[in-house]
PDB file of C-alpha atoms in Angstrom:
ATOM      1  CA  UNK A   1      10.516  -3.996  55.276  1.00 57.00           C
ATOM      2  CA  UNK A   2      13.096  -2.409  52.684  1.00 66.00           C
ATOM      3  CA  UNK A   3      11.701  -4.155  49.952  1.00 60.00           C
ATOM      4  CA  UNK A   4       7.772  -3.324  51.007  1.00 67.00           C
ATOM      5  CA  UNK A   5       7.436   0.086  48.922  1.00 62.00           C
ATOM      6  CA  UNK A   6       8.954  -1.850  45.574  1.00 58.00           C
ATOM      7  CA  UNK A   7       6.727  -4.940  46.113  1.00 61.00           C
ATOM      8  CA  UNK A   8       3.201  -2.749  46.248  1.00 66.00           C
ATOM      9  CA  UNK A   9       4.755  -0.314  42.692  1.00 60.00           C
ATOM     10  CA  UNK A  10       5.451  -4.107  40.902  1.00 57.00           C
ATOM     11  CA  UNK A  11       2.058  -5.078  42.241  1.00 60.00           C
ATOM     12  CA  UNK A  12       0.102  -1.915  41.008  1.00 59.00           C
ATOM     13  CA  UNK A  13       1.981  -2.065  38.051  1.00 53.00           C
ATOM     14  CA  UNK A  14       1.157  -5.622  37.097  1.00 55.00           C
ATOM     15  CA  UNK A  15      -2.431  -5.158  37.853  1.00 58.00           C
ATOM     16  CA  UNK A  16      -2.451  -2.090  36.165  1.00 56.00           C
ATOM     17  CA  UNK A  17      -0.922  -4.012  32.900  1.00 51.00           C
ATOM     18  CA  UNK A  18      -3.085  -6.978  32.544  1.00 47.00           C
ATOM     19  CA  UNK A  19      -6.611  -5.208  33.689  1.00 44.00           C
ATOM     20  CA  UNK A  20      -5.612  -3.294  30.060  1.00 45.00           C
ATOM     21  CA  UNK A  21      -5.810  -6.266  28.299  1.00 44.00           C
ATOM     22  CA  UNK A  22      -9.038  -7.925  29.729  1.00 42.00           C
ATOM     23  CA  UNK A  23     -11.141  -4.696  28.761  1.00 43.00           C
ATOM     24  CA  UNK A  24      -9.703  -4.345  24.888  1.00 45.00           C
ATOM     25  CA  UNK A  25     -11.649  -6.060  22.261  1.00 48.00           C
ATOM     26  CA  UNK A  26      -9.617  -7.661  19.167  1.00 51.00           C
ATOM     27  CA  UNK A  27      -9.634  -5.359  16.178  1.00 50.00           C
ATOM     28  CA  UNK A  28     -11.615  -7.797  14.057  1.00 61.00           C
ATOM     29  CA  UNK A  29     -14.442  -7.010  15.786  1.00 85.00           C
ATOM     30  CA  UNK A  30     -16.309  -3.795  14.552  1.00 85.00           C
ATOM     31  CA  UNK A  31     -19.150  -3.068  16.875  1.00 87.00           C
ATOM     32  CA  UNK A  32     -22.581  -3.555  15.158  1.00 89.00           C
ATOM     33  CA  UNK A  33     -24.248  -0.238  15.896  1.00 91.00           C
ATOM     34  CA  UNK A  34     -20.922   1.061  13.699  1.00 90.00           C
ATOM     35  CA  UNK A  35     -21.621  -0.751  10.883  1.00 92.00           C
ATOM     36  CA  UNK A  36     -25.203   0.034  10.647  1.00 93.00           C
ATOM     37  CA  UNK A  37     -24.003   3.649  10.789  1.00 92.00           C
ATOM     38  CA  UNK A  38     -21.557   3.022   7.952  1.00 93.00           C
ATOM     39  CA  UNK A  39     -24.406   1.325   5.818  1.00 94.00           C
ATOM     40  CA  UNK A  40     -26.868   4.234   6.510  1.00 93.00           C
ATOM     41  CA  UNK A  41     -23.594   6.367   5.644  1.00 93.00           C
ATOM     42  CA  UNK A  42     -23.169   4.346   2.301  1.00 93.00           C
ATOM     43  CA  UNK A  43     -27.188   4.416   1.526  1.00 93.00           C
ATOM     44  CA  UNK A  44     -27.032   8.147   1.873  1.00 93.00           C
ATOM     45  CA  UNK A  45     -24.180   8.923  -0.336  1.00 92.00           C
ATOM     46  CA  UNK A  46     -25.241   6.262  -3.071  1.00 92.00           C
ATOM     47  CA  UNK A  47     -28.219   8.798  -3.107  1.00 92.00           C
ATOM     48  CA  UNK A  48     -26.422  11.851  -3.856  1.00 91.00           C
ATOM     49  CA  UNK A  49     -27.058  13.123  -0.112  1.00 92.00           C
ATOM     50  CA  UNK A  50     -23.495  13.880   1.442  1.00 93.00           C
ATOM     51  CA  UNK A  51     -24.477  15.770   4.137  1.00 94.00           C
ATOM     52  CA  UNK A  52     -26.374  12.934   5.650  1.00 93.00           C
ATOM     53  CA  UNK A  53     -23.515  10.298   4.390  1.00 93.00           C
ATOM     54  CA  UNK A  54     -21.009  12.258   6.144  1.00 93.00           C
ATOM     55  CA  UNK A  55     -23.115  12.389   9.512  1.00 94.00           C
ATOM     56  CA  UNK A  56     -23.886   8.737   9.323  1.00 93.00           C
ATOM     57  CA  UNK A  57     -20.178   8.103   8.731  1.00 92.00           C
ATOM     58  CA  UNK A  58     -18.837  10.213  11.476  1.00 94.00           C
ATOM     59  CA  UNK A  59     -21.458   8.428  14.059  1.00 93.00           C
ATOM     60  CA  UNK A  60     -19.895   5.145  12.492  1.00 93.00           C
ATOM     61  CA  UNK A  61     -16.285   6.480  13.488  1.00 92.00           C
ATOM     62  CA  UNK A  62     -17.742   8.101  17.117  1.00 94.00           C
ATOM     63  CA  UNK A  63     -19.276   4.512  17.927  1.00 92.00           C
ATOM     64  CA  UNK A  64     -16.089   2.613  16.350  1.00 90.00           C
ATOM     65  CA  UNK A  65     -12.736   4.598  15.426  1.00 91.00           C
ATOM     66  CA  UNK A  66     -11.717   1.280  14.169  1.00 91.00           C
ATOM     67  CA  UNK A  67     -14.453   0.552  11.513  1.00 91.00           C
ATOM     68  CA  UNK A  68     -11.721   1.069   8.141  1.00 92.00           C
ATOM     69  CA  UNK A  69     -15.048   0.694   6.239  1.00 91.00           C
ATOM     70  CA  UNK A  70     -16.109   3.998   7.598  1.00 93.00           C
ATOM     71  CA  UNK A  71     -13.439   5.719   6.744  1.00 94.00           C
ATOM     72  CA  UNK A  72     -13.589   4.318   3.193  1.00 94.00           C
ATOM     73  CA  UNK A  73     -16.676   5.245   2.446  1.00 94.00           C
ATOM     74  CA  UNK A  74     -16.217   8.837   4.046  1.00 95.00           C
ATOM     75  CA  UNK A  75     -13.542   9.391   2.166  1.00 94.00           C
ATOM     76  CA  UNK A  76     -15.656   8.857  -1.122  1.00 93.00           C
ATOM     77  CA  UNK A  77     -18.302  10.995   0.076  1.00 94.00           C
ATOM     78  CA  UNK A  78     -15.026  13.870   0.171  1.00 93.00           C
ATOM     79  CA  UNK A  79     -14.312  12.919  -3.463  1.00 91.00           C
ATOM     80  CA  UNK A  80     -17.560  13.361  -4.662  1.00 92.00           C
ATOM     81  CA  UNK A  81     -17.953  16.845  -2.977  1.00 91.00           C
ATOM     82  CA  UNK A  82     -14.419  17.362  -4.313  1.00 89.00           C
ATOM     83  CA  UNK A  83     -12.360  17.324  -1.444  1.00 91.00           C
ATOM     84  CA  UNK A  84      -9.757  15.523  -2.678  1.00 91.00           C
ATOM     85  CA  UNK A  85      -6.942  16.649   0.567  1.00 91.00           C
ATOM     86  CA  UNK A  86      -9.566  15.303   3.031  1.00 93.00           C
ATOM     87  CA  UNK A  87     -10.588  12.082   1.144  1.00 93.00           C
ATOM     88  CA  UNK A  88      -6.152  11.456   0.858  1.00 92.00           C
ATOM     89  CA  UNK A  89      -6.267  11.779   5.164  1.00 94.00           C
ATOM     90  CA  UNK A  90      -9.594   9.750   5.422  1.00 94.00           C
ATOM     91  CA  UNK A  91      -7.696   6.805   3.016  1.00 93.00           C
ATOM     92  CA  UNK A  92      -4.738   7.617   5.037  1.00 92.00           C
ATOM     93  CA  UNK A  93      -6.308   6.581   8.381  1.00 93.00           C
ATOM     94  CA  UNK A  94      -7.916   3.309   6.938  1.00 92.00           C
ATOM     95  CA  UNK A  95      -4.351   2.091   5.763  1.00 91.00           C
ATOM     96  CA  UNK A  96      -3.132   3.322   9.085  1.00 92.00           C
ATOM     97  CA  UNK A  97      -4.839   0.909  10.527  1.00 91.00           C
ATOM     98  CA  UNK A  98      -4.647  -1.666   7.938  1.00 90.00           C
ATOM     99  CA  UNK A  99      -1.686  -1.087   5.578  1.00 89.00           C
ATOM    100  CA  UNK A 100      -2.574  -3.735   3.136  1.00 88.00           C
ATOM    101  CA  UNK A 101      -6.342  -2.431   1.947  1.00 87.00           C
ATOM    102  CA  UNK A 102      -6.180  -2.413  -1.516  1.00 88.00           C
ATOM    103  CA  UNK A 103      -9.399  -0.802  -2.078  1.00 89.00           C
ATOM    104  CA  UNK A 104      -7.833   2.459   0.563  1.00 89.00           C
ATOM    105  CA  UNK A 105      -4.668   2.243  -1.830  1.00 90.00           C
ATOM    106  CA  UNK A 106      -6.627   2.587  -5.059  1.00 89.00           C
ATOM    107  CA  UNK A 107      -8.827   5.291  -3.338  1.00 91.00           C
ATOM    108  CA  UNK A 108      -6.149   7.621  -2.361  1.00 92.00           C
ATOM    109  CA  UNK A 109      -4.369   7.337  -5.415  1.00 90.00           C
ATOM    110  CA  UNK A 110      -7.250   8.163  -7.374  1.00 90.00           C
ATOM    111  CA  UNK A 111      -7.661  11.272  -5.404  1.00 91.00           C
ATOM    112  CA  UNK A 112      -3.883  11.784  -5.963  1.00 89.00           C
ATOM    113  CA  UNK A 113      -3.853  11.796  -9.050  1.00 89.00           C
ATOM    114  CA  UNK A 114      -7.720  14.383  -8.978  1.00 88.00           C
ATOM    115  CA  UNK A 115      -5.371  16.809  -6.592  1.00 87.00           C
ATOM    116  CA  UNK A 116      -2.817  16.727  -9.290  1.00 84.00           C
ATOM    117  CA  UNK A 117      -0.245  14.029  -7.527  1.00 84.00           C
ATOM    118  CA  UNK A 118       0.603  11.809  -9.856  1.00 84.00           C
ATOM    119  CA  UNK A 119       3.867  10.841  -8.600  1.00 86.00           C
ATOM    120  CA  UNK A 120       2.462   9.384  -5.090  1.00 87.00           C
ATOM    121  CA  UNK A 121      -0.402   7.513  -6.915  1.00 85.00           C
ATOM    122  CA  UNK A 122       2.307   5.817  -8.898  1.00 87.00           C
ATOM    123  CA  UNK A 123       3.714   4.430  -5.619  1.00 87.00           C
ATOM    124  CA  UNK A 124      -0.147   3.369  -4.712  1.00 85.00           C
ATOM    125  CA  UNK A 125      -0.236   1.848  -7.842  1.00 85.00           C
ATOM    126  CA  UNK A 126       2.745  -0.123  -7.498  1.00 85.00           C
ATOM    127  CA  UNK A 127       2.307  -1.053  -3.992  1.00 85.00           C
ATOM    128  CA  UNK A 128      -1.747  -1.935  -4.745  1.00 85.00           C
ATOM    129  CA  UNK A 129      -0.069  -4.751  -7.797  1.00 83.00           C
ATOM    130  CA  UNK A 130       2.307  -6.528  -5.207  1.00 84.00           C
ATOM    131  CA  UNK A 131      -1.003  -7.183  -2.845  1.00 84.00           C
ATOM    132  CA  UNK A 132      -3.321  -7.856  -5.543  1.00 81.00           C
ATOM    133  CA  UNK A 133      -1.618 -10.901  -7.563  1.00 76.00           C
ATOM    134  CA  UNK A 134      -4.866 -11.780  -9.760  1.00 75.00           C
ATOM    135  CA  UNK A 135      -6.282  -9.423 -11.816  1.00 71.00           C
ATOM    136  CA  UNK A 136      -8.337  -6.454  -9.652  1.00 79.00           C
ATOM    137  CA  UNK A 137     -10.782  -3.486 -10.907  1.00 79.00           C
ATOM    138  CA  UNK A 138      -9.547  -0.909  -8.535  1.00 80.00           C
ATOM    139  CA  UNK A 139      -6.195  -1.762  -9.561  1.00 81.00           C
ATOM    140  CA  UNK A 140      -6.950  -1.873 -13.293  1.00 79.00           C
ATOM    141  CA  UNK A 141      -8.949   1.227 -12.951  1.00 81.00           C
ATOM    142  CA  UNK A 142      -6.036   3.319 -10.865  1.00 81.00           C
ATOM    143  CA  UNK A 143      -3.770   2.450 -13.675  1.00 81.00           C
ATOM    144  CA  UNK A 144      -6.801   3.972 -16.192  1.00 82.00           C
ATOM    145  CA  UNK A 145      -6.685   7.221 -14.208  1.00 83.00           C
ATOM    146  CA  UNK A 146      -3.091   7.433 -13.960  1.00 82.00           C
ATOM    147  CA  UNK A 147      -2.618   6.947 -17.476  1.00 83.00           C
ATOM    148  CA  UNK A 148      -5.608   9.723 -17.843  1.00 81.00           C
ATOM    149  CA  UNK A 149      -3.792  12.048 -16.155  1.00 78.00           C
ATOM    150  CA  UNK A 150      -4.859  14.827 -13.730  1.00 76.00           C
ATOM    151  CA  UNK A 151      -8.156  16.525 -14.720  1.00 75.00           C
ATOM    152  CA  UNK A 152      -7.614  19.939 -16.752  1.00 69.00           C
ATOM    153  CA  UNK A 153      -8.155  23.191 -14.556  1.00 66.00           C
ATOM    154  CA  UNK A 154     -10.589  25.654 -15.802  1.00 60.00           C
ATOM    155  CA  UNK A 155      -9.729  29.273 -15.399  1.00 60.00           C
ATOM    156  CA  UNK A 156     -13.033  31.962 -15.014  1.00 64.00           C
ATOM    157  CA  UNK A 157     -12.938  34.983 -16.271  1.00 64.00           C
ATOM    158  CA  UNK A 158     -12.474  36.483 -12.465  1.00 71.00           C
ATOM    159  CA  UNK A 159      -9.341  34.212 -12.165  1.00 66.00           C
ATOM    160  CA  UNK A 160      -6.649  36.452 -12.133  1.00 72.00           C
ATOM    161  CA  UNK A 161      -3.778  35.639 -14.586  1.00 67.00           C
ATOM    162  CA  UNK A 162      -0.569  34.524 -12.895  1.00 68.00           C
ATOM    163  CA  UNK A 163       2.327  37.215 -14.242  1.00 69.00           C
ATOM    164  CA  UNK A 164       4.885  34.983 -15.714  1.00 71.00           C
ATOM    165  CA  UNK A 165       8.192  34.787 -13.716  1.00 70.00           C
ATOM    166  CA  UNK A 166      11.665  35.487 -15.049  1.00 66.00           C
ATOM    167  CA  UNK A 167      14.428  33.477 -13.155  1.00 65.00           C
ATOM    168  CA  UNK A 168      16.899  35.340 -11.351  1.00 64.00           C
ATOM    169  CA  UNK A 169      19.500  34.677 -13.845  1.00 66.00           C
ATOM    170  CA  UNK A 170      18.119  36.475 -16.476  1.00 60.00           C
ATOM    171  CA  UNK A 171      17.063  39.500 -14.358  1.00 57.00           C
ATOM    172  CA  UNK A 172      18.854  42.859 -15.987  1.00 60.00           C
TER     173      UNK A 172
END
């Protein structure tokens, strides 16, 4: 009788446990109506039409928030409109949920180095060479864009001109 109210909690608690584990699928499999999304998504932005790419992407990602594809391709559509923060999280989730993506490694460090980080791309760089052994064009072309640089900012005419600071040392 004692032991009757510790008996039903293991009981619930093992059925609870493995019912969990009959209903998950493996993460290999995307689910179809997600990748057609993400193939609209990538039609879309091939053709220059990002608003339609991004809503084809982010049905992709409603239907599937494991299709790394998706979030691939959406962050490209972000780095063509110039978005280069997003398109860094969007690359960040795909590695989050497969660390070794050298494609998402070369992505975000192309956009690091866009945003002006070229520091962090150096670590994609290097990190994109230990999992790509033989010789790959993302790789090869992060390295390009590295040595490139980050793109030059152009100042308007409205811009206003930063006053030039005078360290504290040297203050009267």
């Amino acid at each position: 009788m004692r032991f009757t109210p510790a008996s039903i909690a293991l009981a619930v608690l093992l059925t609870t446990v493995s019912s969990v584990g009959l209903t998950q699928r493996p993460d290999a499999q995307i689910a179809p109506l997600s990748v057609e999304w993400q193939k609209a998504g990538e039609a879309a932005r091939k053709a220059g039409n990002y608003q339609a790419a991004t809503d084809a992407l982010e049905s992709a990602l409603a239907v599937d928030p494991r299709n790394r594809g998706a979030y691939i391709e959406l962050a490209q559509v972000a780095r063509a409109q110039g978005l280069q923060g997003k398109a860094i999280r969007l690359y960040r989730e795909a590695l989050l949920l497969e660390p070794n993506d050298v494609a998402a490694l070369v992505g975000q460090g192309q956009a690091m180095v866009e945003k002006g980080a070229v520091a962090k791309a150096k670590e994609n760089l290097a990190q994109a060479q230990s999992l790509c052994k033989t010789s790959c064009v993302g790789v090869g072309q992060l390295a390009a864009a590295i040595a490139k640089g980050p793109p030059a900012t152009v100042m308007s005419a409205k811009d206003p001109v930063p006053a030039p600071t005078v360290p504290a040392t040297e203050r009267p």
